[in-house]
Short mmCIF file of C-alpha atoms in Angstrom, two decimals:
data_model
loop_
_atom_site.label_atom_id
_atom_site.label_comp_id
_atom_site.label_asym_id
_atom_site.label_seq_id
_atom_site.Cartn_x
_atom_site.Cartn_y
_atom_site.Cartn_z
CA MET A 108 -8.95 5.12 -196.42
CA ASP A 109 -11.09 7.22 -198.74
CA PHE A 110 -11.89 4.12 -200.79
CA LEU A 111 -13.14 2.21 -197.76
CA VAL A 112 -15.38 5.01 -196.57
CA GLN A 113 -16.66 5.67 -200.07
CA GLY A 114 -17.36 1.99 -200.63
CA PHE A 115 -19.24 1.70 -197.37
CA ILE A 116 -21.34 4.76 -198.11
CA GLN A 117 -22.05 3.50 -201.62
CA ALA A 118 -23.06 0.10 -200.25
CA LEU A 119 -25.58 1.74 -197.91
CA ARG A 120 -26.84 3.94 -200.72
CA LEU A 121 -27.29 0.95 -203.08
CA LEU A 122 -29.20 -0.97 -200.45
CA LEU A 123 -31.35 1.89 -199.20
CA ALA A 124 -32.15 3.25 -202.64
CA GLY A 125 -33.23 -0.24 -203.68
CA ASP A 126 -30.89 -0.49 -206.67
CA LYS A 127 -32.72 -3.02 -208.86
CA GLU A 128 -29.61 -4.70 -210.22
CA VAL A 129 -27.88 -5.06 -206.85
CA TYR A 130 -31.02 -6.55 -205.35
CA SER A 131 -31.42 -9.02 -208.19
CA ILE A 132 -27.75 -10.03 -207.87
CA ALA A 133 -28.00 -10.42 -204.10
CA PHE A 134 -31.23 -12.37 -204.47
CA LEU A 135 -29.75 -14.76 -207.01
CA THR A 136 -26.71 -15.24 -204.77
CA LEU A 137 -28.98 -16.26 -201.89
CA LYS A 138 -31.08 -18.47 -204.13
CA VAL A 139 -28.16 -20.35 -205.67
CA SER A 140 -26.12 -20.77 -202.49
CA GLY A 141 -29.21 -21.46 -200.34
CA LEU A 142 -30.40 -24.20 -202.68
CA ALA A 143 -26.92 -25.70 -202.94
CA THR A 144 -26.64 -25.73 -199.14
CA LEU A 145 -30.03 -27.37 -198.79
CA VAL A 146 -29.26 -30.09 -201.32
CA SER A 147 -25.83 -30.71 -199.82
CA LEU A 148 -27.53 -31.02 -196.44
CA LEU A 149 -29.92 -33.65 -197.79
CA LEU A 150 -27.05 -35.57 -199.39
CA GLY A 151 -24.24 -34.92 -196.94
CA VAL A 152 -25.95 -35.62 -193.61
CA PRO A 153 -27.07 -39.19 -194.45
CA MET A 154 -23.67 -39.81 -196.02
CA GLY A 155 -21.87 -38.57 -192.91
CA LEU A 156 -24.14 -40.55 -190.54
CA TYR A 157 -23.64 -43.72 -192.49
CA LEU A 158 -19.88 -43.38 -192.76
CA ALA A 159 -19.62 -42.63 -189.04
CA VAL A 160 -21.60 -45.62 -187.84
CA SER A 161 -21.01 -48.35 -190.40
CA ARG A 162 -18.09 -50.72 -190.77
CA PHE A 163 -17.31 -52.13 -194.19
CA ARG A 164 -14.39 -52.89 -196.45
CA GLY A 165 -13.12 -49.77 -198.19
CA ARG A 166 -14.65 -47.44 -195.62
CA GLU A 167 -11.32 -45.76 -194.87
CA PHE A 168 -10.94 -45.11 -198.56
CA LEU A 169 -14.33 -43.35 -198.71
CA VAL A 170 -13.70 -41.40 -195.51
CA GLY A 171 -10.40 -40.23 -196.95
CA GLY A 172 -12.25 -39.17 -200.08
CA VAL A 173 -14.77 -37.16 -198.10
CA ASN A 174 -12.05 -35.48 -196.05
CA ALA A 175 -10.07 -34.59 -199.14
CA GLY A 176 -13.28 -33.39 -200.78
CA MET A 177 -13.71 -30.83 -197.99
CA GLY A 178 -10.94 -28.87 -199.67
CA LEU A 179 -12.07 -29.29 -203.30
CA PRO A 180 -10.95 -26.19 -205.21
CA PRO A 181 -14.03 -24.48 -206.72
CA THR A 182 -12.15 -23.83 -209.97
CA VAL A 183 -11.57 -27.56 -210.39
CA VAL A 184 -15.22 -28.33 -209.72
CA GLY A 185 -16.20 -25.60 -212.17
CA LEU A 186 -13.98 -27.07 -214.86
CA TRP A 187 -15.35 -30.60 -214.42
CA VAL A 188 -18.97 -29.54 -214.29
CA ALA A 189 -18.40 -27.39 -217.38
CA LEU A 190 -16.87 -30.31 -219.27
CA PHE A 191 -19.96 -32.39 -218.51
CA PHE A 192 -22.46 -29.68 -219.40
CA TRP A 193 -20.86 -28.38 -222.55
CA ARG A 194 -23.01 -28.86 -225.65
CA ARG A 195 -20.75 -31.69 -226.71
CA GLY A 196 -20.25 -33.00 -223.18
CA PRO A 197 -21.97 -36.16 -221.89
CA LEU A 198 -24.78 -34.11 -220.29
CA GLY A 199 -24.83 -31.40 -222.95
CA PHE A 200 -28.31 -32.40 -224.12
CA LEU A 201 -29.74 -30.99 -220.88
CA GLY A 202 -28.84 -27.47 -222.00
CA LEU A 203 -27.66 -26.47 -218.53
CA MET A 204 -24.40 -24.70 -219.39
CA TYR A 205 -24.36 -21.06 -218.27
CA THR A 206 -27.50 -21.37 -216.14
CA PRO A 207 -28.13 -20.80 -212.42
CA THR A 208 -29.03 -24.51 -212.22
CA ALA A 209 -25.50 -25.46 -213.26
CA MET A 210 -24.19 -23.13 -210.54
CA VAL A 211 -26.35 -24.88 -207.94
CA ILE A 212 -25.00 -28.26 -209.07
CA ALA A 213 -21.38 -27.10 -208.91
CA GLN A 214 -21.85 -25.51 -205.49
CA THR A 215 -23.60 -28.62 -204.21
CA ILE A 216 -20.58 -30.68 -205.22
CA ILE A 217 -18.38 -28.21 -203.34
CA ALA A 218 -20.48 -28.20 -200.16
CA THR A 219 -21.53 -31.85 -199.85
CA PRO A 220 -18.17 -33.31 -198.72
CA LEU A 221 -17.90 -30.53 -196.14
CA VAL A 222 -21.35 -31.29 -194.71
CA ALA A 223 -20.71 -35.04 -194.80
CA GLY A 224 -17.26 -34.75 -193.21
CA LEU A 225 -18.37 -32.47 -190.37
CA THR A 226 -21.48 -34.59 -189.70
CA MET A 227 -19.31 -37.70 -189.61
CA SER A 228 -16.87 -36.29 -187.08
CA ALA A 229 -19.75 -34.99 -184.94
CA VAL A 230 -21.25 -38.48 -184.79
CA GLN A 231 -17.90 -40.06 -184.05
CA GLN A 232 -17.49 -37.79 -181.04
CA LEU A 233 -20.54 -39.37 -179.41
CA SER A 234 -19.78 -42.08 -176.91
CA PRO A 235 -20.06 -45.49 -178.64
CA LYS A 236 -22.00 -46.62 -175.60
CA LEU A 237 -24.82 -44.27 -176.51
CA ARG A 238 -25.41 -46.12 -179.76
CA LEU A 239 -25.46 -49.46 -177.95
CA GLN A 240 -27.82 -48.08 -175.37
CA ILE A 241 -30.26 -46.80 -177.97
CA LEU A 242 -30.23 -50.18 -179.67
CA ALA A 243 -30.54 -52.01 -176.35
CA LEU A 244 -33.65 -50.01 -175.55
CA GLY A 245 -35.20 -51.55 -178.63
CA ALA A 246 -35.18 -48.63 -181.04
CA SER A 247 -36.26 -49.28 -184.61
CA PRO A 248 -33.76 -48.23 -187.29
CA LEU A 249 -35.77 -45.07 -187.94
CA GLN A 250 -35.85 -44.18 -184.24
CA PHE A 251 -32.13 -44.96 -183.98
CA TRP A 252 -31.14 -42.53 -186.75
CA TRP A 253 -33.51 -39.85 -185.52
CA LEU A 254 -32.01 -40.01 -182.00
CA ILE A 255 -28.50 -39.84 -183.43
CA ILE A 256 -29.41 -36.82 -185.56
CA LYS A 257 -30.89 -35.12 -182.50
CA GLU A 258 -27.70 -35.75 -180.60
CA VAL A 259 -25.48 -34.20 -183.27
CA ARG A 260 -27.68 -31.21 -184.09
CA LEU A 261 -24.95 -28.78 -183.08
CA GLY A 262 -22.46 -30.43 -185.35
CA ILE A 263 -24.92 -30.45 -188.25
CA LEU A 264 -25.62 -26.76 -187.76
CA ALA A 265 -21.89 -26.10 -187.81
CA ALA A 266 -21.73 -28.11 -191.04
CA VAL A 267 -24.52 -26.03 -192.57
CA MET A 268 -22.74 -22.80 -191.68
CA ALA A 269 -19.44 -24.04 -193.06
CA GLY A 270 -21.08 -25.28 -196.26
CA PHE A 271 -23.08 -22.11 -196.84
CA GLY A 272 -20.07 -19.93 -196.06
CA ARG A 273 -17.95 -21.84 -198.53
CA VAL A 274 -20.35 -21.73 -201.48
CA ILE A 275 -21.47 -18.12 -201.08
CA ALA A 276 -17.79 -17.13 -201.08
CA GLU A 277 -16.67 -19.14 -204.10
CA VAL A 278 -16.14 -17.49 -207.45
CA GLY A 279 -14.29 -19.98 -209.68
CA ALA A 280 -17.12 -22.45 -210.18
CA SER A 281 -19.84 -19.80 -210.57
CA MET A 282 -17.75 -18.03 -213.20
CA ALA A 283 -17.00 -21.23 -215.11
CA VAL A 284 -20.50 -22.73 -215.28
CA GLY A 285 -22.64 -19.62 -214.78
CA GLY A 286 -20.70 -17.33 -217.09
CA ASN A 287 -21.48 -14.16 -215.09
CA VAL A 288 -24.34 -13.26 -217.45
CA ARG A 289 -25.97 -9.97 -216.51
CA TRP A 290 -29.52 -10.20 -215.08
CA TYR A 291 -29.28 -13.98 -215.30
CA SER A 292 -26.34 -15.73 -213.65
CA ARG A 293 -24.40 -12.88 -212.08
CA VAL A 294 -23.85 -13.37 -208.35
CA LEU A 295 -22.09 -11.15 -205.83
CA THR A 296 -18.65 -12.73 -206.09
CA THR A 297 -18.57 -12.73 -209.90
CA SER A 298 -19.85 -9.17 -210.08
CA ILE A 299 -17.11 -8.09 -207.65
CA VAL A 300 -14.50 -9.59 -209.99
CA LEU A 301 -16.10 -7.80 -212.94
CA GLU A 302 -16.27 -4.41 -211.21
CA VAL A 303 -12.61 -4.70 -210.17
CA ASN A 304 -11.74 -5.41 -213.81
CA LYS A 305 -13.72 -2.37 -214.84
CA GLY A 306 -11.80 -0.28 -212.33
CA ASN A 307 -14.95 0.49 -210.29
CA PHE A 308 -13.22 -0.15 -206.98
CA SER A 309 -15.78 1.64 -204.85
CA LEU A 310 -18.65 -0.29 -206.43
CA ALA A 311 -16.70 -3.54 -205.96
CA LEU A 312 -16.15 -2.60 -202.35
CA ALA A 313 -19.84 -1.77 -201.94
CA LEU A 314 -20.80 -5.18 -203.35
CA SER A 315 -18.32 -6.85 -201.01
CA PHE A 316 -20.02 -5.15 -198.06
CA VAL A 317 -23.36 -6.45 -199.32
CA LEU A 318 -21.88 -9.96 -199.54
CA LEU A 319 -20.46 -9.75 -196.03
CA LEU A 320 -23.75 -8.44 -194.69
CA ILE A 321 -25.69 -11.34 -196.21
CA THR A 322 -23.18 -13.95 -195.08
CA TYR A 323 -23.10 -12.52 -191.59
CA SER A 324 -26.90 -12.28 -191.27
CA ILE A 325 -27.49 -15.87 -192.34
CA THR A 326 -24.67 -17.21 -190.21
CA TYR A 327 -25.87 -15.16 -187.26
CA LEU A 328 -29.35 -16.63 -187.59
CA LEU A 329 -27.90 -20.14 -187.60
CA THR A 330 -25.63 -19.32 -184.66
CA VAL A 331 -28.55 -18.08 -182.60
CA LEU A 332 -30.33 -21.35 -183.24
CA GLN A 333 -27.24 -23.31 -182.37
CA GLN A 334 -26.37 -21.46 -179.18
CA ARG A 335 -29.92 -21.26 -177.86
CA ARG A 336 -30.06 -25.01 -177.92
CA ARG A 337 -26.86 -25.15 -175.87
CA GLN A 338 -28.34 -23.12 -173.04
CA ALA A 339 -31.61 -25.02 -172.99
CA MET B 286 -37.94 -31.19 -177.12
CA ARG B 287 -37.25 -27.50 -177.51
CA GLY B 288 -34.08 -28.25 -179.39
CA GLU B 289 -35.94 -30.52 -181.73
CA LYS B 290 -38.43 -27.81 -182.55
CA LEU B 291 -35.64 -25.38 -183.22
CA PHE B 292 -34.01 -27.85 -185.53
CA SER B 293 -37.23 -28.34 -187.48
CA LEU B 294 -37.62 -24.57 -187.56
CA LEU B 295 -34.17 -24.24 -189.10
CA LEU B 296 -35.04 -26.73 -191.82
CA LEU B 297 -38.27 -24.85 -192.43
CA VAL B 298 -36.45 -21.52 -192.70
CA LEU B 299 -33.99 -22.96 -195.21
CA LEU B 300 -36.86 -24.46 -197.18
CA VAL B 301 -38.81 -21.20 -197.21
CA ILE B 302 -35.76 -19.24 -198.32
CA THR B 303 -35.21 -21.64 -201.17
CA LEU B 304 -38.83 -21.87 -202.23
CA THR B 305 -39.46 -18.14 -202.22
CA ALA B 306 -36.23 -17.71 -204.07
CA CYS B 307 -37.39 -20.20 -206.67
CA GLY B 308 -40.70 -18.44 -207.19
CA THR B 309 -39.33 -15.33 -208.81
CA GLU B 310 -36.86 -15.30 -211.63
CA PRO B 311 -34.42 -12.39 -211.53
CA ALA B 312 -35.93 -9.48 -213.41
CA ALA B 313 -35.30 -10.15 -217.09
CA ASN B 314 -34.72 -6.48 -217.75
CA GLY B 315 -38.21 -5.60 -218.86
CA GLU B 316 -40.92 -7.50 -220.69
CA GLU B 317 -40.00 -9.43 -223.80
CA PRO B 318 -42.57 -8.98 -226.51
CA LEU B 319 -40.96 -11.52 -228.87
CA GLU B 320 -40.32 -15.18 -228.30
CA PRO B 321 -37.71 -16.67 -230.66
CA GLU B 322 -37.51 -20.40 -231.24
CA ILE B 323 -34.25 -20.84 -229.34
CA LYS B 324 -33.99 -18.08 -226.78
CA ASP B 325 -30.44 -18.49 -225.48
CA LEU B 326 -27.64 -16.98 -227.51
CA ILE B 327 -24.07 -17.55 -226.35
CA LEU B 328 -21.80 -14.64 -227.26
CA SER B 329 -18.16 -15.45 -226.76
CA THR B 330 -16.11 -12.29 -226.62
CA THR B 331 -13.00 -10.62 -225.35
CA THR B 332 -12.73 -9.01 -221.93
CA SER B 333 -12.14 -5.54 -223.40
CA THR B 334 -15.67 -5.27 -224.81
CA GLN B 335 -17.16 -6.18 -221.44
CA ASP B 336 -14.75 -4.38 -219.11
CA SER B 337 -15.06 -1.14 -221.09
CA GLY B 338 -18.85 -1.27 -220.56
CA LEU B 339 -19.66 -1.28 -224.30
CA LEU B 340 -21.65 -4.51 -224.21
CA ASP B 341 -23.69 -3.38 -221.22
CA GLU B 342 -24.92 -0.60 -223.46
CA LEU B 343 -25.51 -2.61 -226.65
CA ILE B 344 -26.80 -5.98 -225.44
CA PRO B 345 -30.00 -4.73 -223.74
CA ILE B 346 -30.98 -2.96 -226.98
CA PHE B 347 -30.44 -6.15 -228.98
CA GLU B 348 -32.37 -8.21 -226.43
CA GLU B 349 -35.27 -5.81 -226.49
CA GLU B 350 -35.42 -5.69 -230.28
CA THR B 351 -35.20 -9.44 -230.84
CA GLY B 352 -36.25 -11.23 -227.64
CA TYR B 353 -33.07 -13.28 -227.36
CA LEU B 354 -31.31 -13.82 -224.05
CA VAL B 355 -27.66 -13.09 -224.72
CA LYS B 356 -25.24 -15.02 -222.53
CA THR B 357 -22.08 -12.97 -222.77
CA ILE B 358 -19.04 -15.06 -221.91
CA ALA B 359 -16.06 -12.71 -221.66
CA VAL B 360 -12.80 -14.59 -222.12
CA GLY B 361 -9.53 -13.99 -223.95
CA THR B 362 -9.76 -14.07 -227.74
CA GLY B 363 -7.80 -17.35 -227.80
CA LYS B 364 -10.41 -19.10 -225.68
CA ALA B 365 -13.27 -17.43 -227.53
CA LEU B 366 -11.97 -18.84 -230.83
CA GLU B 367 -11.45 -22.23 -229.21
CA MET B 368 -15.08 -22.18 -228.06
CA ALA B 369 -16.09 -21.56 -231.68
CA SER B 370 -13.95 -24.49 -232.87
CA LEU B 371 -15.70 -26.71 -230.34
CA GLY B 372 -19.18 -25.46 -231.21
CA GLU B 373 -19.67 -24.18 -227.64
CA ALA B 374 -20.68 -20.66 -228.67
CA ASP B 375 -23.14 -19.19 -231.19
CA VAL B 376 -21.56 -15.90 -232.11
CA LEU B 377 -18.18 -14.24 -231.56
CA LEU B 378 -16.91 -10.68 -231.15
CA VAL B 379 -13.11 -10.85 -231.09
CA HIS B 380 -9.95 -9.00 -232.09
CA ALA B 381 -7.23 -11.21 -233.53
CA PRO B 382 -7.67 -11.05 -237.35
CA GLU B 383 -4.87 -13.52 -238.18
CA ALA B 384 -6.16 -16.19 -235.80
CA GLU B 385 -9.75 -15.49 -236.90
CA LYS B 386 -8.82 -16.15 -240.54
CA GLU B 387 -7.45 -19.57 -239.58
CA VAL B 388 -10.66 -20.51 -237.78
CA GLU B 389 -12.65 -19.21 -240.74
CA ALA B 390 -10.55 -21.22 -243.18
CA ALA B 391 -11.20 -24.32 -241.09
CA GLY B 392 -14.92 -23.73 -241.63
CA ASP B 393 -15.72 -23.22 -237.94
CA VAL B 394 -17.10 -19.71 -238.40
CA ILE B 395 -19.02 -17.97 -241.18
CA ASN B 396 -20.36 -14.51 -241.97
CA ARG B 397 -17.31 -12.72 -240.50
CA GLN B 398 -17.75 -8.96 -240.61
CA LEU B 399 -15.72 -5.93 -239.62
CA VAL B 400 -17.26 -4.02 -236.70
CA MET B 401 -14.90 -1.45 -235.23
CA HIS B 402 -11.34 -0.71 -234.21
CA ASN B 403 -9.33 1.10 -231.66
CA ASP B 404 -5.61 0.77 -231.12
CA PHE B 405 -3.01 -0.69 -228.85
CA VAL B 406 -0.68 1.62 -226.96
CA LEU B 407 2.43 1.04 -224.88
CA VAL B 408 2.01 2.39 -221.38
CA GLY B 409 4.57 2.66 -218.62
CA PRO B 410 5.97 4.83 -215.82
CA ALA B 411 6.10 8.57 -216.58
CA GLU B 412 9.94 8.59 -216.33
CA ASP B 413 10.05 6.34 -219.43
CA PRO B 414 13.39 4.62 -218.65
CA ALA B 415 13.52 2.92 -222.07
CA GLY B 416 12.97 6.21 -223.88
CA LEU B 417 10.01 5.10 -225.98
CA GLN B 418 8.70 8.60 -226.48
CA GLU B 419 11.44 9.50 -228.97
CA LEU B 420 10.83 6.45 -231.16
CA GLU B 421 8.93 6.28 -234.43
CA THR B 422 7.77 2.70 -234.97
CA ALA B 423 6.40 -0.08 -232.81
CA PRO B 424 9.24 -2.54 -233.62
CA GLU B 425 11.77 0.12 -232.54
CA ALA B 426 9.86 0.61 -229.31
CA PHE B 427 9.80 -3.12 -228.58
CA ALA B 428 13.49 -3.44 -229.44
CA ALA B 429 14.25 -0.62 -226.99
CA LEU B 430 12.29 -2.43 -224.27
CA PHE B 431 14.31 -5.58 -225.00
CA GLU B 432 17.71 -3.86 -225.00
CA ASN B 433 17.09 -1.88 -221.84
CA GLU B 434 15.51 -4.86 -220.12
CA ALA B 435 12.97 -2.33 -218.94
CA GLY B 436 10.31 -4.11 -216.87
CA PHE B 437 7.48 -5.38 -219.08
CA VAL B 438 4.31 -7.19 -218.03
CA THR B 439 2.83 -9.58 -220.59
CA ARG B 440 -0.75 -10.85 -220.50
CA GLY B 441 0.42 -14.39 -221.16
CA ASP B 442 -3.18 -15.57 -221.64
CA ASP B 443 -3.37 -16.05 -225.41
CA SER B 444 -5.78 -13.12 -225.71
CA GLY B 445 -5.94 -10.78 -228.70
CA THR B 446 -3.60 -8.35 -226.95
CA ASP B 447 -1.21 -11.17 -226.07
CA LYS B 448 -1.21 -12.40 -229.67
CA MET B 449 -0.42 -8.86 -230.88
CA GLU B 450 2.52 -8.54 -228.48
CA LYS B 451 3.94 -12.01 -229.18
CA GLY B 452 3.58 -11.33 -232.92
CA ILE B 453 5.78 -8.23 -232.69
CA TRP B 454 8.49 -10.06 -230.72
CA ALA B 455 8.38 -12.86 -233.30
CA ASP B 456 8.74 -10.41 -236.21
CA LEU B 457 11.79 -8.93 -234.46
CA GLU B 458 13.13 -12.44 -233.88
CA LEU B 459 13.54 -11.62 -230.21
CA GLU B 460 12.72 -13.95 -227.36
CA PRO B 461 12.00 -11.92 -224.26
CA GLU B 462 12.83 -13.70 -221.03
CA GLY B 463 14.35 -13.01 -217.67
CA ASP B 464 13.37 -11.08 -214.57
CA TRP B 465 12.34 -8.00 -216.52
CA TYR B 466 9.69 -9.90 -218.52
CA ILE B 467 6.79 -10.64 -216.17
CA ASP B 468 4.16 -13.16 -217.25
CA ALA B 469 0.94 -12.12 -215.52
CA GLY B 470 -1.40 -14.79 -216.92
CA SER B 471 -4.24 -12.31 -216.35
CA GLY B 472 -6.80 -10.17 -218.10
CA MET B 473 -6.06 -6.62 -219.25
CA ALA B 474 -7.26 -4.91 -216.08
CA ASP B 475 -5.14 -7.05 -213.77
CA THR B 476 -2.14 -6.77 -216.07
CA LEU B 477 -2.38 -2.98 -216.03
CA LYS B 478 -2.57 -3.00 -212.25
CA ILE B 479 0.52 -5.19 -211.99
CA ALA B 480 2.42 -2.95 -214.43
CA SER B 481 1.39 0.09 -212.39
CA GLU B 482 2.51 -1.47 -209.09
CA LYS B 483 5.82 -2.63 -210.55
CA ALA B 484 6.46 0.58 -212.53
CA ALA B 485 6.77 -1.55 -215.66
CA TYR B 486 5.62 -1.22 -219.27
CA THR B 487 2.78 -3.12 -220.87
CA LEU B 488 0.85 -3.28 -224.13
CA THR B 489 -2.84 -2.43 -223.72
CA ASP B 490 -5.86 -1.62 -225.82
CA ARG B 491 -6.65 2.05 -225.51
CA GLY B 492 -10.22 1.45 -224.30
CA THR B 493 -9.35 -0.56 -221.21
CA TYR B 494 -6.50 1.82 -220.37
CA LEU B 495 -8.76 4.89 -220.61
CA ALA B 496 -11.42 3.19 -218.50
CA LEU B 497 -8.90 2.43 -215.74
CA LYS B 498 -6.58 5.42 -216.13
CA ASP B 499 -7.57 7.12 -212.87
CA THR B 500 -6.54 4.10 -210.83
CA LEU B 501 -3.15 3.63 -212.52
CA ASP B 502 0.28 5.29 -212.40
CA LEU B 503 0.86 4.69 -216.10
CA ASP B 504 1.16 7.06 -219.07
CA ILE B 505 0.86 6.39 -222.78
CA LEU B 506 4.48 6.36 -223.97
CA PHE B 507 4.11 5.02 -227.49
CA GLU B 508 1.17 5.15 -229.88
CA GLY B 509 0.16 5.67 -233.47
CA ASP B 510 1.95 2.94 -235.43
CA GLU B 511 -0.36 1.37 -237.99
CA ILE B 512 0.55 -2.18 -236.96
CA LEU B 513 -0.90 -1.48 -233.51
CA LEU B 514 -4.44 -1.25 -234.85
CA ASN B 515 -6.85 -3.33 -232.79
CA ILE B 516 -9.54 -4.61 -235.11
CA TYR B 517 -12.78 -6.25 -233.98
CA HIS B 518 -14.83 -8.64 -236.09
CA VAL B 519 -18.15 -10.29 -235.40
CA MET B 520 -18.88 -13.78 -236.78
CA GLN B 521 -21.29 -16.71 -236.53
CA VAL B 522 -20.27 -20.19 -235.50
CA ASN B 523 -20.97 -22.47 -238.48
CA PRO B 524 -24.38 -24.10 -237.78
CA ASP B 525 -23.80 -26.75 -240.47
CA LYS B 526 -20.75 -28.05 -238.66
CA PHE B 527 -22.09 -28.30 -235.11
CA ASP B 528 -25.38 -29.37 -233.54
CA GLY B 529 -27.42 -27.07 -231.38
CA ILE B 530 -26.10 -23.75 -232.68
CA ASN B 531 -28.56 -20.86 -232.47
CA ALA B 532 -28.03 -19.86 -236.11
CA ALA B 533 -30.93 -17.43 -236.38
CA GLY B 534 -29.88 -15.63 -233.21
CA ALA B 535 -26.26 -15.48 -234.30
CA GLU B 536 -27.19 -14.04 -237.68
CA ALA B 537 -29.43 -11.47 -236.01
CA PHE B 538 -26.56 -10.45 -233.74
CA VAL B 539 -24.12 -10.04 -236.64
CA GLU B 540 -26.69 -7.86 -238.44
CA PHE B 541 -27.27 -5.88 -235.28
CA MET B 542 -23.55 -5.17 -234.76
CA VAL B 543 -23.07 -3.80 -238.28
CA ALA B 544 -26.39 -1.88 -238.43
CA LYS B 545 -26.11 1.87 -238.71
CA GLU B 546 -27.84 2.65 -235.40
CA THR B 547 -25.50 0.32 -233.50
CA GLN B 548 -22.45 1.70 -235.32
CA ASP B 549 -23.50 5.22 -234.30
CA LEU B 550 -23.80 4.11 -230.67
CA ILE B 551 -20.33 2.53 -230.81
CA GLY B 552 -18.89 5.79 -232.13
CA GLU B 553 -20.45 7.78 -229.30
CA PHE B 554 -19.63 5.33 -226.55
CA GLY B 555 -17.30 6.70 -223.89
CA VAL B 556 -17.27 10.29 -225.18
CA ASP B 557 -19.18 11.56 -222.16
CA ARG B 558 -16.86 9.76 -219.71
CA PHE B 559 -13.45 10.04 -221.33
CA GLY B 560 -13.78 12.93 -223.75
CA SER B 561 -12.98 10.70 -226.71
CA PRO B 562 -14.55 7.52 -228.13
CA LEU B 563 -13.15 4.15 -227.02
CA PHE B 564 -13.98 2.44 -230.33
CA PHE B 565 -14.26 3.66 -233.92
CA PRO B 566 -17.08 2.10 -236.00
CA ASP B 567 -15.94 0.58 -239.30
CA ALA B 568 -18.89 -1.33 -240.73
CA GLN B 569 -20.60 1.39 -242.80
#
């Protein structure tokens, strides 16, 4: 019990006293996971819409891939991205190994299937008649997609929350391609691992409270948006 | 229409978060007066130097003096040496002299220099069921662990500590296996925690043990044999063998580690927290 109370108090102290390192770590965490979520939104939503509406040979195969990808283990993604970005890897010339950019790329790969999969199932829950009706009313392709997106807003918001929650919580990929470099690529999850290894349990606990606080605040903001729309 | 606005607002919020986040790089720990040709320097090292907090004290000084950005990648010594053999690191700080000599002989590393040492100790439950405290030498202690099948947790991760332990078993021509020999596949800190929970023995470097002592139910039960010395060397990855190595940075780091001021800091490190140093400087 002592540990929990101590950790909580230390978390408050770190936040209120404006501990420079904790703030920079928290900020980088938000930056990396926020960017990854945004990119996965831009990639995953069109992918999900297309897969939901289209019919083509091999579609099932792709849908299966997306659904399996929703459970991609971050460590596996980290390993693959690392192999590509190593100095002697195919993309080594970019010099991205052990950078926040590499972390964003890895996290995007983790989140995109989740966003695409949830978007797809949201669209598929719409009545097929709706699509026909929109088309029958003479919508242009652009208008058609925009109306569909409007209809599945709730589902897309759920996808954003799930994607963000997944990448801000992952540690394997960030450790592998970011390297947990102090002041540079250290995020909340990797610093928690480090502090546990150092035996600083109360600091690790404090950082975990910071992580939970951030995750909850962002998700709460998204939830408010989602639920307000429901009542409207 | 309201919903549509909210949706656009959400996109805007996400965009703003990302853009503002992009605007400011995380504080680079003060202003850098110098700007070396290649700024990034990848230091591949063992977990003990990071987990003990030593590098957190030394690296900022090096960065301030030289302007390099040190990317410390803390892995087991086995992986650190492998990174050198692949040309994926610039400079190494590791503790497995036999394995280091092989990598040096293969021409993967150059300029290998002695930095510091501490020692390995056998820790275990205070009751000491295998009776290590009465024994004189490390091989005797390991043989006693084997005969008593006293619980033992091994790192199992090809780290410097793991290599030391496996080397002693090999010299004794013993092959530990069975329920009493637990393969943790983890770093030193996790291995110590497992040993503590299971009331088992383990081999640890003194520094990590001292740093974690308050959180463990483990005592030092055997220490002081010469073969248990834990010796750290620093070395450059051979820039003639691989492309893209930061040779100037690596050389500067080797010089920094063996410089008198740094050696003095190593000798003082941990005295205020633990009452005794965690590492003993050897370079001067």
